[in-house]
Every structure is written in C-alpha cells, then in structure tokens.
Amino acid sequence: MLKLSILLFCFLILFSSPAKADCTPATVSRAIVATQSTMGTVTHKGSLYRLVKVTGQGQPDPFLAIYREKGNHCWIAYADQGGDSYSLAEGVPRPVAIAFAKKFIQARIEKYGTAETIAWYSKRKSLAPEDAAALTELKIALPSGIAVSPWPKEIEPEQRVK
C-alpha cells in the first residue's frame, strides 16, 4: 500500500507540475522552420539561452537564432535571417554573447588546434565584440591590425513564442 501511495504521489507531482515551454518555434523571423538544431546552451540570470542553427523552408542557407527559456515561457531573443547582424549581443546580454563565443572558440580549438584557430581569426577584417572578449578571456592575443566592432548600444526586443 505504501509503494502504491508513493507511486501515486510521484505521478501527481509529475503531472501537476507546469509543463516546460516548447521552445521550438514553427517560424523564426520571416522563415517557416524546416529544421533546427541546438549548437549550445548558456544559463544566465535564471534563463536558459539556446543558440540554434535554423534552416527555413525553401531557403538554402541556414541562419542563427537564440531562444530564451524561463519557466513556461519562450522567446526568440536573436535571429539573423538576413545575415546582416554583426554581434549576438544585438539580441542577448553581453555575458551570454561572450559565453557562446567562448564555446565556439573552444570547439574550434578542439577540432583544429590553437594555431589554426588564431590563423582563422587573423584572416578576418573585424571581430564581433564578443569574439574579442572571449579570445581575451581565453588568454589568446587578438590578431594584430584587426578591428573590433563596438558593442551594440541596445538589445533588440524579444519575440514571444506562442
């Protein structure tokens, strides 16, 4: 009888808890989502940020989006469908942008090595501010002569996912 009571209690807790928001929007920006895959997650001030590669229906090139999840709510914090964004910090707080940049750099170093990663950054004319901050935090010198874009003055408003 006690086992049955415990099982019933667990069942009630499980199903009486609010369901987690389904943070896989059917549309992002103006694109109807064909596929999306999570590239990384960052937790900041009680929210979970997910960097996602999105491919829209009928669109050959994927683009980046960041979803913010908190409780039962989900927002699109950043979407670069047109490819004209220069910084993740246009849609998310600086610490989140830097954390994603660090994850990208560390993954690139794991795959190609530090020298090749530095060479890859050296070929660029400019760096996003989060890339420069992440390289500095990882104690990797910024390539000489490379411009660092300024931090965005404002964060774009999030779009609530329905």
PDB file of C-alpha atoms in Angstrom:
ATOM      1  CA  MET A   1       0.000   0.000   0.000  1.00  0.00           C
ATOM      2  CA  LEU A   2       2.863   2.389   0.868  1.00  0.00           C
ATOM      3  CA  LYS A   3       4.556   1.730  -2.521  1.00  0.00           C
ATOM      4  CA  LEU A   4       1.286   2.481  -4.294  1.00  0.00           C
ATOM      5  CA  SER A   5       0.887   5.738  -2.325  1.00  0.00           C
ATOM      6  CA  ILE A   6       4.427   6.819  -3.165  1.00  0.00           C
ATOM      7  CA  LEU A   7       3.907   5.964  -6.830  1.00  0.00           C
ATOM      8  CA  LEU A   8       0.603   7.871  -6.906  1.00  0.00           C
ATOM      9  CA  PHE A   9       2.249  10.864  -5.181  1.00  0.00           C
ATOM     10  CA  CYS A  10       5.091  10.897  -7.745  1.00  0.00           C
ATOM     11  CA  PHE A  11       2.599  10.597 -10.591  1.00  0.00           C
ATOM     12  CA  LEU A  12       0.554  13.532  -9.275  1.00  0.00           C
ATOM     13  CA  ILE A  13       3.654  15.699  -8.783  1.00  0.00           C
ATOM     14  CA  LEU A  14       4.873  14.889 -12.276  1.00  0.00           C
ATOM     15  CA  PHE A  15       1.595  15.723 -13.971  1.00  0.00           C
ATOM     16  CA  SER A  16       0.566  18.624 -11.761  1.00  0.00           C
ATOM     17  CA  SER A  17       3.847  20.467 -12.387  1.00  0.00           C
ATOM     18  CA  PRO A  18       3.576  23.020 -15.137  1.00  0.00           C
ATOM     19  CA  ALA A  19       4.811  21.734 -18.469  1.00  0.00           C
ATOM     20  CA  LYS A  20       8.028  23.174 -19.842  1.00  0.00           C
ATOM     21  CA  ALA A  21       7.509  25.574 -22.713  1.00  0.00           C
ATOM     22  CA  ASP A  22       8.017  24.036 -26.130  1.00  0.00           C
ATOM     23  CA  CYS A  23      10.720  26.328 -27.399  1.00  0.00           C
ATOM     24  CA  THR A  24      10.855  25.102 -30.968  1.00  0.00           C
ATOM     25  CA  PRO A  25       9.018  27.794 -32.907  1.00  0.00           C
ATOM     26  CA  ALA A  26       7.400  26.982 -36.242  1.00  0.00           C
ATOM     27  CA  THR A  27       8.525  30.346 -37.616  1.00  0.00           C
ATOM     28  CA  VAL A  28      11.599  32.425 -36.858  1.00  0.00           C
ATOM     29  CA  SER A  29      11.785  35.917 -38.285  1.00  0.00           C
ATOM     30  CA  ARG A  30      10.036  35.518 -41.613  1.00  0.00           C
ATOM     31  CA  ALA A  31      11.106  31.918 -42.148  1.00  0.00           C
ATOM     32  CA  ILE A  32       8.952  28.840 -41.732  1.00  0.00           C
ATOM     33  CA  VAL A  33      11.286  26.434 -39.933  1.00  0.00           C
ATOM     34  CA  ALA A  34      12.259  23.314 -41.883  1.00  0.00           C
ATOM     35  CA  THR A  35      14.972  22.162 -39.438  1.00  0.00           C
ATOM     36  CA  GLN A  36      16.645  23.489 -36.331  1.00  0.00           C
ATOM     37  CA  SER A  37      19.489  22.130 -34.263  1.00  0.00           C
ATOM     38  CA  THR A  38      20.864  23.335 -30.952  1.00  0.00           C
ATOM     39  CA  MET A  39      24.516  24.347 -31.126  1.00  0.00           C
ATOM     40  CA  GLY A  40      24.941  25.291 -27.469  1.00  0.00           C
ATOM     41  CA  THR A  41      23.238  26.496 -24.316  1.00  0.00           C
ATOM     42  CA  VAL A  42      24.057  29.132 -21.712  1.00  0.00           C
ATOM     43  CA  THR A  43      22.304  29.843 -18.423  1.00  0.00           C
ATOM     44  CA  HIS A  44      22.149  33.468 -17.290  1.00  0.00           C
ATOM     45  CA  LYS A  45      20.043  35.052 -14.530  1.00  0.00           C
ATOM     46  CA  GLY A  46      17.561  32.185 -14.382  1.00  0.00           C
ATOM     47  CA  SER A  47      17.069  31.902 -18.137  1.00  0.00           C
ATOM     48  CA  LEU A  48      18.335  29.227 -20.493  1.00  0.00           C
ATOM     49  CA  TYR A  49      19.602  30.594 -23.807  1.00  0.00           C
ATOM     50  CA  ARG A  50      19.840  28.165 -26.743  1.00  0.00           C
ATOM     51  CA  LEU A  51      21.907  29.008 -29.825  1.00  0.00           C
ATOM     52  CA  VAL A  52      20.167  27.295 -32.721  1.00  0.00           C
ATOM     53  CA  LYS A  53      21.005  26.787 -36.393  1.00  0.00           C
ATOM     54  CA  VAL A  54      17.736  27.227 -38.309  1.00  0.00           C
ATOM     55  CA  THR A  55      17.001  26.288 -41.901  1.00  0.00           C
ATOM     56  CA  GLY A  56      13.875  27.827 -43.354  1.00  0.00           C
ATOM     57  CA  GLN A  57      11.639  26.033 -45.842  1.00  0.00           C
ATOM     58  CA  GLY A  58      12.842  26.748 -49.361  1.00  0.00           C
ATOM     59  CA  GLN A  59      15.950  28.536 -48.088  1.00  0.00           C
ATOM     60  CA  PRO A  60      19.332  27.020 -48.891  1.00  0.00           C
ATOM     61  CA  ASP A  61      21.312  28.855 -46.216  1.00  0.00           C
ATOM     62  CA  PRO A  62      20.798  28.259 -42.507  1.00  0.00           C
ATOM     63  CA  PHE A  63      20.917  31.151 -40.049  1.00  0.00           C
ATOM     64  CA  LEU A  64      21.479  31.581 -36.328  1.00  0.00           C
ATOM     65  CA  ALA A  65      18.804  32.215 -33.738  1.00  0.00           C
ATOM     66  CA  ILE A  66      18.851  32.316 -29.946  1.00  0.00           C
ATOM     67  CA  TYR A  67      15.850  31.213 -27.911  1.00  0.00           C
ATOM     68  CA  ARG A  68      15.451  32.264 -24.285  1.00  0.00           C
ATOM     69  CA  GLU A  69      13.540  29.934 -22.000  1.00  0.00           C
ATOM     70  CA  LYS A  70      12.405  30.729 -18.484  1.00  0.00           C
ATOM     71  CA  GLY A  71       9.761  28.772 -16.641  1.00  0.00           C
ATOM     72  CA  ASN A  72       6.959  28.015 -19.065  1.00  0.00           C
ATOM     73  CA  HIS A  73       7.856  30.866 -21.367  1.00  0.00           C
ATOM     74  CA  CYS A  74       9.892  31.043 -24.535  1.00  0.00           C
ATOM     75  CA  TRP A  75      11.163  33.978 -26.579  1.00  0.00           C
ATOM     76  CA  ILE A  76      13.181  34.447 -29.740  1.00  0.00           C
ATOM     77  CA  ALA A  77      15.920  36.732 -28.458  1.00  0.00           C
ATOM     78  CA  TYR A  78      18.028  36.875 -31.625  1.00  0.00           C
ATOM     79  CA  ALA A  79      17.581  35.865 -35.248  1.00  0.00           C
ATOM     80  CA  ASP A  80      19.936  36.716 -38.100  1.00  0.00           C
ATOM     81  CA  GLN A  81      17.982  35.504 -41.113  1.00  0.00           C
ATOM     82  CA  GLY A  82      19.343  38.207 -43.407  1.00  0.00           C
ATOM     83  CA  GLY A  83      22.972  37.763 -42.345  1.00  0.00           C
ATOM     84  CA  ASP A  84      23.346  41.457 -41.551  1.00  0.00           C
ATOM     85  CA  SER A  85      23.931  41.116 -37.814  1.00  0.00           C
ATOM     86  CA  TYR A  86      27.449  41.633 -36.513  1.00  0.00           C
ATOM     87  CA  SER A  87      27.028  40.609 -32.863  1.00  0.00           C
ATOM     88  CA  LEU A  88      24.981  38.152 -30.823  1.00  0.00           C
ATOM     89  CA  ALA A  89      24.762  40.956 -28.257  1.00  0.00           C
ATOM     90  CA  GLU A  90      22.229  42.626 -30.546  1.00  0.00           C
ATOM     91  CA  GLY A  91      19.714  40.227 -29.002  1.00  0.00           C
ATOM     92  CA  VAL A  92      21.181  38.895 -25.759  1.00  0.00           C
ATOM     93  CA  PRO A  93      23.095  40.270 -22.755  1.00  0.00           C
ATOM     94  CA  ARG A  94      26.869  40.606 -23.176  1.00  0.00           C
ATOM     95  CA  PRO A  95      27.732  37.737 -20.794  1.00  0.00           C
ATOM     96  CA  VAL A  96      25.556  35.389 -22.881  1.00  0.00           C
ATOM     97  CA  ALA A  97      27.132  36.530 -26.159  1.00  0.00           C
ATOM     98  CA  ILE A  98      30.629  36.089 -24.687  1.00  0.00           C
ATOM     99  CA  ALA A  99      29.777  32.633 -23.310  1.00  0.00           C
ATOM    100  CA  PHE A 100      28.560  31.475 -26.745  1.00  0.00           C
ATOM    101  CA  ALA A 101      31.679  32.928 -28.384  1.00  0.00           C
ATOM    102  CA  LYS A 102      33.909  31.105 -25.876  1.00  0.00           C
ATOM    103  CA  LYS A 103      32.108  27.816 -26.573  1.00  0.00           C
ATOM    104  CA  PHE A 104      32.600  28.325 -30.321  1.00  0.00           C
ATOM    105  CA  ILE A 105      36.298  29.164 -29.937  1.00  0.00           C
ATOM    106  CA  GLN A 106      36.924  26.223 -27.603  1.00  0.00           C
ATOM    107  CA  ALA A 107      35.168  23.840 -30.007  1.00  0.00           C
ATOM    108  CA  ARG A 108      37.209  25.219 -32.910  1.00  0.00           C
ATOM    109  CA  ILE A 109      40.439  24.787 -30.915  1.00  0.00           C
ATOM    110  CA  GLU A 110      39.465  21.182 -30.094  1.00  0.00           C
ATOM    111  CA  LYS A 111      38.808  20.434 -33.743  1.00  0.00           C
ATOM    112  CA  TYR A 112      41.596  22.396 -35.483  1.00  0.00           C
ATOM    113  CA  GLY A 113      44.070  23.398 -32.772  1.00  0.00           C
ATOM    114  CA  THR A 114      45.020  26.780 -31.349  1.00  0.00           C
ATOM    115  CA  ALA A 115      47.350  27.848 -34.178  1.00  0.00           C
ATOM    116  CA  GLU A 116      44.745  27.147 -36.881  1.00  0.00           C
ATOM    117  CA  THR A 117      42.059  28.940 -34.847  1.00  0.00           C
ATOM    118  CA  ILE A 118      44.264  32.027 -34.480  1.00  0.00           C
ATOM    119  CA  ALA A 119      45.051  31.893 -38.212  1.00  0.00           C
ATOM    120  CA  TRP A 120      41.308  31.676 -38.977  1.00  0.00           C
ATOM    121  CA  TYR A 121      40.598  34.796 -36.897  1.00  0.00           C
ATOM    122  CA  SER A 122      43.619  36.586 -38.399  1.00  0.00           C
ATOM    123  CA  LYS A 123      42.098  36.371 -41.888  1.00  0.00           C
ATOM    124  CA  ARG A 124      39.127  38.483 -40.798  1.00  0.00           C
ATOM    125  CA  LYS A 125      38.946  42.252 -41.181  1.00  0.00           C
ATOM    126  CA  SER A 126      36.993  42.706 -37.968  1.00  0.00           C
ATOM    127  CA  LEU A 127      35.789  40.810 -34.919  1.00  0.00           C
ATOM    128  CA  ALA A 128      32.467  40.862 -33.137  1.00  0.00           C
ATOM    129  CA  PRO A 129      32.911  42.343 -29.666  1.00  0.00           C
ATOM    130  CA  GLU A 130      32.018  39.023 -28.010  1.00  0.00           C
ATOM    131  CA  ASP A 131      34.694  37.223 -30.059  1.00  0.00           C
ATOM    132  CA  ALA A 132      37.317  39.739 -28.945  1.00  0.00           C
ATOM    133  CA  ALA A 133      36.198  39.449 -25.309  1.00  0.00           C
ATOM    134  CA  ALA A 134      36.140  35.632 -25.471  1.00  0.00           C
ATOM    135  CA  LEU A 135      39.619  35.436 -27.036  1.00  0.00           C
ATOM    136  CA  THR A 136      40.929  37.766 -24.325  1.00  0.00           C
ATOM    137  CA  GLU A 137      39.274  35.705 -21.567  1.00  0.00           C
ATOM    138  CA  LEU A 138      40.834  32.573 -23.070  1.00  0.00           C
ATOM    139  CA  LYS A 139      44.216  34.357 -22.973  1.00  0.00           C
ATOM    140  CA  ILE A 140      44.584  34.320 -26.757  1.00  0.00           C
ATOM    141  CA  ALA A 141      46.067  37.521 -28.146  1.00  0.00           C
ATOM    142  CA  LEU A 142      43.915  39.358 -30.639  1.00  0.00           C
ATOM    143  CA  PRO A 143      45.336  39.264 -34.159  1.00  0.00           C
ATOM    144  CA  SER A 144      47.282  42.452 -34.900  1.00  0.00           C
ATOM    145  CA  GLY A 145      45.613  45.054 -37.057  1.00  0.00           C
ATOM    146  CA  ILE A 146      42.140  43.588 -36.682  1.00  0.00           C
ATOM    147  CA  ALA A 147      39.264  45.955 -35.889  1.00  0.00           C
ATOM    148  CA  VAL A 148      36.874  45.099 -33.069  1.00  0.00           C
ATOM    149  CA  SER A 149      33.278  46.140 -33.681  1.00  0.00           C
ATOM    150  CA  PRO A 150      31.647  48.137 -30.885  1.00  0.00           C
ATOM    151  CA  TRP A 151      29.114  46.595 -28.536  1.00  0.00           C
ATOM    152  CA  PRO A 152      25.552  47.275 -29.681  1.00  0.00           C
ATOM    153  CA  LYS A 153      24.016  50.221 -27.858  1.00  0.00           C
ATOM    154  CA  GLU A 154      20.701  48.422 -27.330  1.00  0.00           C
ATOM    155  CA  ILE A 155      19.364  44.894 -27.254  1.00  0.00           C
ATOM    156  CA  GLU A 156      16.579  44.273 -29.739  1.00  0.00           C
ATOM    157  CA  PRO A 157      13.242  43.332 -28.150  1.00  0.00           C
ATOM    158  CA  GLU A 158      12.472  39.643 -27.853  1.00  0.00           C
ATOM    159  CA  GLN A 159       9.627  37.997 -29.709  1.00  0.00           C
ATOM    160  CA  ARG A 160       7.353  35.849 -27.561  1.00  0.00           C
ATOM    161  CA  VAL A 161       6.827  32.364 -28.987  1.00  0.00           C
ATOM    162  CA  LYS A 162       3.166  31.404 -28.892  1.00  0.00           C
TER     163      LYS A 162
END
